[in-house]
PDB file of C-alpha atoms in Angstrom:
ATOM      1  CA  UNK Y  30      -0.502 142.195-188.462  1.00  0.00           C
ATOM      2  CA  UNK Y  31       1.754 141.280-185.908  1.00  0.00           C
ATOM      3  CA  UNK Y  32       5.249 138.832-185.941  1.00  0.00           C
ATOM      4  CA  UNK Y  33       2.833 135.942-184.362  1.00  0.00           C
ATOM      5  CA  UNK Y  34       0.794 135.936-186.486  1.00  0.00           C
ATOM      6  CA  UNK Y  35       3.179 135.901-189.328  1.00  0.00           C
ATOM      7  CA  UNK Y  36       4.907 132.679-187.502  1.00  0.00           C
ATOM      8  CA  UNK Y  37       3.003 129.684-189.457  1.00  0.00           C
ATOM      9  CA  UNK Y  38       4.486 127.215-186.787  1.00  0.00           C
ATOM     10  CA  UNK Y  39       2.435 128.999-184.295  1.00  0.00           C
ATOM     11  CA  UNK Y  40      -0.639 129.782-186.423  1.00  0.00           C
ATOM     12  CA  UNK Y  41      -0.909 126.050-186.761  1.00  0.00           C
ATOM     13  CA  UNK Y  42      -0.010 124.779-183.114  1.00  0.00           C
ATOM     14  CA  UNK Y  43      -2.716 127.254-182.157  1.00  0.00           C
ATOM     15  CA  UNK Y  44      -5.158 126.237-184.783  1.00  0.00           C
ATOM     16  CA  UNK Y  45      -4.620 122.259-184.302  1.00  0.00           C
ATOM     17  CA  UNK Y  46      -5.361 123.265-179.826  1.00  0.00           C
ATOM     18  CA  UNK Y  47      -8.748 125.033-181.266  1.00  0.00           C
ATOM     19  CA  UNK Y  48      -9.313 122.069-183.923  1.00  0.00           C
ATOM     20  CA  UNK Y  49      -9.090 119.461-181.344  1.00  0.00           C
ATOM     21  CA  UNK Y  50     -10.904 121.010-178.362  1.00  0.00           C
ATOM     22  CA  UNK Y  51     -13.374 121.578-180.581  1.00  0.00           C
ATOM     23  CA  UNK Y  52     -14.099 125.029-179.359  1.00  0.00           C
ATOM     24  CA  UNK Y  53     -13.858 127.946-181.681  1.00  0.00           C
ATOM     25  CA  UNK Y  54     -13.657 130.545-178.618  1.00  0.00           C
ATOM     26  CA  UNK Y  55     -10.357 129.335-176.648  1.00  0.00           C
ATOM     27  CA  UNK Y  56     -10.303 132.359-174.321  1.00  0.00           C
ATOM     28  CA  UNK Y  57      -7.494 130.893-172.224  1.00  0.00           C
ATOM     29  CA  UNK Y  58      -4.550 130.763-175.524  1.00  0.00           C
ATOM     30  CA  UNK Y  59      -4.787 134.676-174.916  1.00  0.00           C
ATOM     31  CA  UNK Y  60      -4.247 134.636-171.115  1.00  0.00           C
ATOM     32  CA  UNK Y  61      -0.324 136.100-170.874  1.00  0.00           C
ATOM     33  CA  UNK Y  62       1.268 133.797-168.563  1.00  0.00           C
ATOM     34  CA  UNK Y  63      -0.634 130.923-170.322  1.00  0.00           C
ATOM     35  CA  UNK Y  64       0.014 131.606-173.831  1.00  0.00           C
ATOM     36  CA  UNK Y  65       4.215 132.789-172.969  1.00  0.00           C
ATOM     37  CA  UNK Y  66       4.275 128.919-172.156  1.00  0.00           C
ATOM     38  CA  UNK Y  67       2.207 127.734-174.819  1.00  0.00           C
ATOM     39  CA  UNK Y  68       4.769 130.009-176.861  1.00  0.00           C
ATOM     40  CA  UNK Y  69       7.647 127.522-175.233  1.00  0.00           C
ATOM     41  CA  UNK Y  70       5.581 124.671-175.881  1.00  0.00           C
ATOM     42  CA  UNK Y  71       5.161 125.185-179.684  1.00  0.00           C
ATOM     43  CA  UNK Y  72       8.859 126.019-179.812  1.00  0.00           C
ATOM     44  CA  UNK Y  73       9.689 122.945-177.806  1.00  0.00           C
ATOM     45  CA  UNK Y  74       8.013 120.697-180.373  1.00  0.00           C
ATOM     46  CA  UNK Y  75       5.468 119.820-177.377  1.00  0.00           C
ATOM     47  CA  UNK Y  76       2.258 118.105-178.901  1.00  0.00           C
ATOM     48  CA  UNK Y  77      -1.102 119.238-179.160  1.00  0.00           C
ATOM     49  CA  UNK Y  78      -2.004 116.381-177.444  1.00  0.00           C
ATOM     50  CA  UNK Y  79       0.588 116.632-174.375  1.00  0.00           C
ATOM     51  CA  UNK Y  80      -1.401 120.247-174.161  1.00  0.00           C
ATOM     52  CA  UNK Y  81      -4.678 118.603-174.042  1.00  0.00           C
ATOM     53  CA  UNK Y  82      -3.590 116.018-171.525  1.00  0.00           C
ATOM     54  CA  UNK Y  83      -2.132 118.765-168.749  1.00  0.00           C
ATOM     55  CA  UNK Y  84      -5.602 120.801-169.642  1.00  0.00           C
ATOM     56  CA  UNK Y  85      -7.574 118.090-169.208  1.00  0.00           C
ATOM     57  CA  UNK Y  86      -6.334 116.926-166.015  1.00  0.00           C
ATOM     58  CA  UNK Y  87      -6.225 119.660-164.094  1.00  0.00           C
ATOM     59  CA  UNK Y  88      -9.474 121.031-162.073  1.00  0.00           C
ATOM     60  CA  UNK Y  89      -8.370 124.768-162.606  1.00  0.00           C
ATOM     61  CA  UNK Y  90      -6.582 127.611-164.649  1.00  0.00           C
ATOM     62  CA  UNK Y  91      -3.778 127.483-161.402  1.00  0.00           C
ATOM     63  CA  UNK Y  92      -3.427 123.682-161.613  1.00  0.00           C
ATOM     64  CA  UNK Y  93      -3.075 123.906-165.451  1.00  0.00           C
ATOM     65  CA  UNK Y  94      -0.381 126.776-165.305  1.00  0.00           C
ATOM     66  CA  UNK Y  95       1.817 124.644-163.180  1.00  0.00           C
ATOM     67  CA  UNK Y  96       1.300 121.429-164.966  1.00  0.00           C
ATOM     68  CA  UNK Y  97       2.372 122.938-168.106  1.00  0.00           C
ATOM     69  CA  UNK Y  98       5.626 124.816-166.601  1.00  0.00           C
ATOM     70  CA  UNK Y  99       6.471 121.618-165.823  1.00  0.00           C
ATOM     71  CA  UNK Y 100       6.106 120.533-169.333  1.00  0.00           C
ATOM     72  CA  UNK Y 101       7.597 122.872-170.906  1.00  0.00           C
ATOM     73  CA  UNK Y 102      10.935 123.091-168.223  1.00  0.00           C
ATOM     74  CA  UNK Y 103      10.043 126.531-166.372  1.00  0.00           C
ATOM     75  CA  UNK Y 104       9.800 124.907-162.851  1.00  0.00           C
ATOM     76  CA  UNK Y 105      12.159 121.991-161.362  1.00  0.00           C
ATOM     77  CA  UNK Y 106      10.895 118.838-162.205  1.00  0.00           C
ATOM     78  CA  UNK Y 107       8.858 117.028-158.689  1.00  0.00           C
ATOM     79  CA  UNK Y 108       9.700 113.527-157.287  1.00  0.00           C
ATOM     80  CA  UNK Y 109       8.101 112.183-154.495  1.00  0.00           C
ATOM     81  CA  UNK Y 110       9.641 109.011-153.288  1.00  0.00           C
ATOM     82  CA  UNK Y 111       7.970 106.751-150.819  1.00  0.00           C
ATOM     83  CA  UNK Y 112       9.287 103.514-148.708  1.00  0.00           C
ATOM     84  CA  UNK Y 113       9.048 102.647-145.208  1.00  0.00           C
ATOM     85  CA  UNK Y 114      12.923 102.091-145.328  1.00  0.00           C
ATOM     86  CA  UNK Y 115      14.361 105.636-143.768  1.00  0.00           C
ATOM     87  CA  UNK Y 116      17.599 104.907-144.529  1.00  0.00           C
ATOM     88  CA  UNK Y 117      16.737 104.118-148.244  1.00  0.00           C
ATOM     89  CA  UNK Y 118      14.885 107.601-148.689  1.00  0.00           C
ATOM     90  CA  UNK Y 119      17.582 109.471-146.838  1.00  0.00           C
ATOM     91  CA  UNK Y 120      20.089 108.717-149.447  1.00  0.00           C
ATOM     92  CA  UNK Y 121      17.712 109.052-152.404  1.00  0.00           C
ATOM     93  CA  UNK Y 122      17.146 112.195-151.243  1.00  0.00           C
ATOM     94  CA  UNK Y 123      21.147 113.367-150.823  1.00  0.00           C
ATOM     95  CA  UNK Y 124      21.957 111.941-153.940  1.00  0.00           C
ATOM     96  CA  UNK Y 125      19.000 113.448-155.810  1.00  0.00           C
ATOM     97  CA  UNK Y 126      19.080 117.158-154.005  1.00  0.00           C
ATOM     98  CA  UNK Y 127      22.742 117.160-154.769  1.00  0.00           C
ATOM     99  CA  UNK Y 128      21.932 117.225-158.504  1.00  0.00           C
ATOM    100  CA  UNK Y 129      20.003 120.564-157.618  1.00  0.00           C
ATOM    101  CA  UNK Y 130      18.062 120.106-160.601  1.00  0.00           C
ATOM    102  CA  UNK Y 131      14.832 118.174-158.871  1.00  0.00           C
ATOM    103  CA  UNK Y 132      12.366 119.515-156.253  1.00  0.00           C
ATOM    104  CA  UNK Y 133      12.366 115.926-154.065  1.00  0.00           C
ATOM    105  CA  UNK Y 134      10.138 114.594-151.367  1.00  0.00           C
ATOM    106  CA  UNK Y 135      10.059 111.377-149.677  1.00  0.00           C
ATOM    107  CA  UNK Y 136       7.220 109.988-147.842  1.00  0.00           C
ATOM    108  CA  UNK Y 137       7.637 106.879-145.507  1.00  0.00           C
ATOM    109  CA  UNK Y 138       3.955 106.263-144.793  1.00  0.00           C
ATOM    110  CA  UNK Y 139       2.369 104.809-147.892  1.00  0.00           C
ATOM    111  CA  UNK Y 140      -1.348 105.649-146.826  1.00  0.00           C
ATOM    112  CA  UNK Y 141      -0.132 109.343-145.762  1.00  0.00           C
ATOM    113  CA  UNK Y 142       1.706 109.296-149.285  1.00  0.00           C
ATOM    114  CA  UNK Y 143      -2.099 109.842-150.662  1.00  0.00           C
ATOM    115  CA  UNK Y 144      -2.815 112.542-149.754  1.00  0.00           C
ATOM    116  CA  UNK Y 145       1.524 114.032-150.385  1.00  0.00           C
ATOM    117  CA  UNK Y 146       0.308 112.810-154.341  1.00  0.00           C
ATOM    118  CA  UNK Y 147      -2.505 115.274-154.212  1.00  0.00           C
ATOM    119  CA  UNK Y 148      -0.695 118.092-152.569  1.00  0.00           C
ATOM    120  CA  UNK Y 149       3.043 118.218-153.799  1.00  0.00           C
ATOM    121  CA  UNK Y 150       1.740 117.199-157.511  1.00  0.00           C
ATOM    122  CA  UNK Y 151       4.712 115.186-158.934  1.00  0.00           C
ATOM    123  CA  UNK Y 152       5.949 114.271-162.192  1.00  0.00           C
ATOM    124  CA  UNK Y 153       7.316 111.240-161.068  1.00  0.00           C
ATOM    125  CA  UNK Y 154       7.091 109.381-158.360  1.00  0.00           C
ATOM    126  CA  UNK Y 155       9.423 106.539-156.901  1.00  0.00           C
ATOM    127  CA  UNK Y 156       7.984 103.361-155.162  1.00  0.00           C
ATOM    128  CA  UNK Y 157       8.657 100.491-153.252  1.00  0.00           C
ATOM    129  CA  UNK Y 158       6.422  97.756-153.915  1.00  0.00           C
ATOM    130  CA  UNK Y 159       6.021  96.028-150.534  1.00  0.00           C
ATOM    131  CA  UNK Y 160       5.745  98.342-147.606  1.00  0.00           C
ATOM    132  CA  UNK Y 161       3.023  98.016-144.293  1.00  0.00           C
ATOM    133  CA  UNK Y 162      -0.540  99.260-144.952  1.00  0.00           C
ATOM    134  CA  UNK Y 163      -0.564  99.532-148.285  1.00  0.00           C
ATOM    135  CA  UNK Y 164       1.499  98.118-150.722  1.00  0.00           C
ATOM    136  CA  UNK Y 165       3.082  99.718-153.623  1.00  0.00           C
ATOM    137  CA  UNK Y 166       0.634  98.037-156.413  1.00  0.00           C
ATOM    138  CA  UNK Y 167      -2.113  99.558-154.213  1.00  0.00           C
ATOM    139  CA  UNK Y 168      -0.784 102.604-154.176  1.00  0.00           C
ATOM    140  CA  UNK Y 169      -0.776 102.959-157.584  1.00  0.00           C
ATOM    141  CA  UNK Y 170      -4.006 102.119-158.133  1.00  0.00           C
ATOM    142  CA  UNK Y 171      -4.786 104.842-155.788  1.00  0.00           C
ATOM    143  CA  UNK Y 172      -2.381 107.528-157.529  1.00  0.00           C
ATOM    144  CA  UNK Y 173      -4.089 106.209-161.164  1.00  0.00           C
ATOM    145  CA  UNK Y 174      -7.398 107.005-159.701  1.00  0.00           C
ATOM    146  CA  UNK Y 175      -6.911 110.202-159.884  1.00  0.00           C
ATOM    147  CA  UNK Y 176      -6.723 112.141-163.515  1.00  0.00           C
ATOM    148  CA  UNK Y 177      -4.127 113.956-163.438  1.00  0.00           C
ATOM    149  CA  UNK Y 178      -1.913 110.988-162.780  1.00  0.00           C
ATOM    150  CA  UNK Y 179      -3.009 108.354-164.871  1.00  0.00           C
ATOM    151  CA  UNK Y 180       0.320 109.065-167.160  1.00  0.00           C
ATOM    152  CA  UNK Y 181       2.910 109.960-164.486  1.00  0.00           C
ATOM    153  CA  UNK Y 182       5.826 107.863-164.823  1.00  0.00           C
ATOM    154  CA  UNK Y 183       6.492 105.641-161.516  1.00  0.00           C
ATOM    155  CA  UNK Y 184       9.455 103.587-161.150  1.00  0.00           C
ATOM    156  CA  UNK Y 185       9.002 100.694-158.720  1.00  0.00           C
ATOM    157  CA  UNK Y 186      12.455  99.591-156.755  1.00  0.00           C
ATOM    158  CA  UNK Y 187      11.590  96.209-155.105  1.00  0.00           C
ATOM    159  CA  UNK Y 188      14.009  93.241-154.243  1.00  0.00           C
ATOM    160  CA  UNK Y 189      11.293  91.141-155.089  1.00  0.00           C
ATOM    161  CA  UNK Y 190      11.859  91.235-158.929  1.00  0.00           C
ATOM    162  CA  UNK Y 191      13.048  88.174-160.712  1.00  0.00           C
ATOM    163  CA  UNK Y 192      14.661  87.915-164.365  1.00  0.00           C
ATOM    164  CA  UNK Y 193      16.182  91.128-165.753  1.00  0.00           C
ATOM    165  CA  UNK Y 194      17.705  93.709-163.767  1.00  0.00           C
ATOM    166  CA  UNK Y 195      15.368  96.064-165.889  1.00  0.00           C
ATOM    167  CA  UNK Y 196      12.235  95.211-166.962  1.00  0.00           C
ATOM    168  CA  UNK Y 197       9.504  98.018-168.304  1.00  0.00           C
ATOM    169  CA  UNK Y 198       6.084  96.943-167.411  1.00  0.00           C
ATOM    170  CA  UNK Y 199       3.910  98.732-170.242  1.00  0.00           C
ATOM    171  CA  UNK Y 200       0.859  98.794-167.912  1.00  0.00           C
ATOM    172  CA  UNK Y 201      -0.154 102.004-166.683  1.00  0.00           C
ATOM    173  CA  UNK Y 202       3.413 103.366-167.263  1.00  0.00           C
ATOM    174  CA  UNK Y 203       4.868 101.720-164.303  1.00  0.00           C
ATOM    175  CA  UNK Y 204       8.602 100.814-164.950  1.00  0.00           C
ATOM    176  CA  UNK Y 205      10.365  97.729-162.578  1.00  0.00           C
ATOM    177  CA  UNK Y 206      14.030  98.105-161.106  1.00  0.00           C
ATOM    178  CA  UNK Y 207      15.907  95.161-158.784  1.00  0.00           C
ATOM    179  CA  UNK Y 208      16.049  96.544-155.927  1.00  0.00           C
ATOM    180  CA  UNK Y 209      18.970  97.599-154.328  1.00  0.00           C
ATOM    181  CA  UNK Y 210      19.104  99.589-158.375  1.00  0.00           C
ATOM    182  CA  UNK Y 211      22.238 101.259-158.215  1.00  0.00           C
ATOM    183  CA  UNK Y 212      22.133 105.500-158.175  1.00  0.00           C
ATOM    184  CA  UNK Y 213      23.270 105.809-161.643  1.00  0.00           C
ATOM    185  CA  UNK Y 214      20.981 103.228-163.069  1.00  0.00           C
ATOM    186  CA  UNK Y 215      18.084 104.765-160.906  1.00  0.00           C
ATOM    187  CA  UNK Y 216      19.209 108.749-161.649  1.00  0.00           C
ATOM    188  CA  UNK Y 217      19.051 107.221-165.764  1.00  0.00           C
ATOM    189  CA  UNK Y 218      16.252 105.831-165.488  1.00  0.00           C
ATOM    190  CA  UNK Y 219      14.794 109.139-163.962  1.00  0.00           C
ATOM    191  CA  UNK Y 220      16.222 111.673-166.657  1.00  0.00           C
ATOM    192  CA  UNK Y 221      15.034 109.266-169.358  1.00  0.00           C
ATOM    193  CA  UNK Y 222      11.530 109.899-168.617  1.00  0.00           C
ATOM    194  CA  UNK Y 223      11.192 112.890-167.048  1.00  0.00           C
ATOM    195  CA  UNK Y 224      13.253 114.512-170.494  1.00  0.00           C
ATOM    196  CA  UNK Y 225      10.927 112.771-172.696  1.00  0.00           C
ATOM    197  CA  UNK Y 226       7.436 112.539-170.900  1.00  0.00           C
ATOM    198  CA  UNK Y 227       6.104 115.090-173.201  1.00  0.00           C
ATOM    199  CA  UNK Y 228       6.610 112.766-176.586  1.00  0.00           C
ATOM    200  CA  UNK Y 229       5.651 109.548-175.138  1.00  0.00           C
ATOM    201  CA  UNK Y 230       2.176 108.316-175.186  1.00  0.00           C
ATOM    202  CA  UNK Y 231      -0.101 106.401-172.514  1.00  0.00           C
ATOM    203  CA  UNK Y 232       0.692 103.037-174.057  1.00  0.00           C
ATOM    204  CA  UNK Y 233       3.789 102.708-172.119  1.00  0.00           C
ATOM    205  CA  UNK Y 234       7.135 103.187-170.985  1.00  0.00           C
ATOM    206  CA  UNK Y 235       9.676 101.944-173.441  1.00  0.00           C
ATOM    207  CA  UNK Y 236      12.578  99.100-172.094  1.00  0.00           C
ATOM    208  CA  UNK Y 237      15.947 101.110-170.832  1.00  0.00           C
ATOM    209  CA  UNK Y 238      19.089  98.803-171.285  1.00  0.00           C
ATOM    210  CA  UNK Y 239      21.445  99.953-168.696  1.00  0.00           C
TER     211      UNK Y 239
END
């Protein structure tokens, strides 16, 4: 009998994955690199569900690997920014390289910023709502369409919000900032959700009083 097996926190984060797949053979919790970061997952206090949810959205064993380092904090959390303001993107993306904790990308081409979604695979992304071509509320509906995304946490930075300088929209986990947001409200606002994605559920970003 080994020490894992003797760890009842992991027998039963193992046995809850196999409960709710239902699938008694789960092959892939013995696969090394996968099962040293479901290891960091159950020690985390990372749901069974958050598990399901990366598995579930990803097309392959590669896709799922990096998904789930990014859950569980063994990769650099991605944001992709996109706006057809260069100026605007060229000082997110000082400000948020500068941190060195992010892996940041900034797309100025909303229609091109499709197909960026697809290939950089963020966990966030950062919008402007009205931009030529496509607009940021069509943009989402585009990123949404896709699996894997239907969750992600997107902050929208547009001048044309009225009311509250912060207002969290609990539809398809899109949160609202006045645009020009200052960095420290925006960089907040980031951490917030990027730290606790993994306990939050689809319902909805919660308000941030800044």
């Amino acid at each position: 009998m080994t020490d894992e097996t003797l760890d009842p926190k992991w027998k039963s984060f193992t046995e809850s994955l196999v409960a709710a797949s239902g699938d008694s053979h789960q092959s892939w919790l013995d696969e090394g690199e996968i099962r040293t970061l479901l290891h960091d997952a159950c020690a985390n206090g990372i749901s069974v569900g958050v598990i399901q949810a990366c598995q579930n959205a990803c097309r392959s064993r590669e896709g799922f690997i990096d998904r789930l380092s990014g859950v569980v904090g063994k990769r650099k959390k991605r944001i992709l920014a996109v706006d057809d303001e260069h100026e605007y993107l060229e000082l997110l993306a000082l400000n948020f390289q500068r941190t060195g904790r992010y892996d940041f990308r900034t797309e100025s081409d909303p229609i091109a910023a499709i197909d960026v979604v697809e290939e950089f695979q963020p966990d966030l992304c950062i919008l402007d709502l009205k931009m030529p071509g496509l607009d940021g509320s069509q943009l989402i509906d585009h990123i949404r369409a896709k699996s894997q995304f239907r969750d992600m946490p997107i902050i929208v930075v547009t001048a044309l919000l009225e009311g509250t300088a912060v207002e969290a929209v609990t539809k398809d986990n899109v949160l609202h900032l006045s645009k020009p947001a200052s960095w420290k409200k925006l960089a907040y606002c980031v951490e917030e959700h990027l730290r606790s994605d993994h306990g939050k559920s689809s319902s909805g970003l919660e308000t941030i009083d800044v």
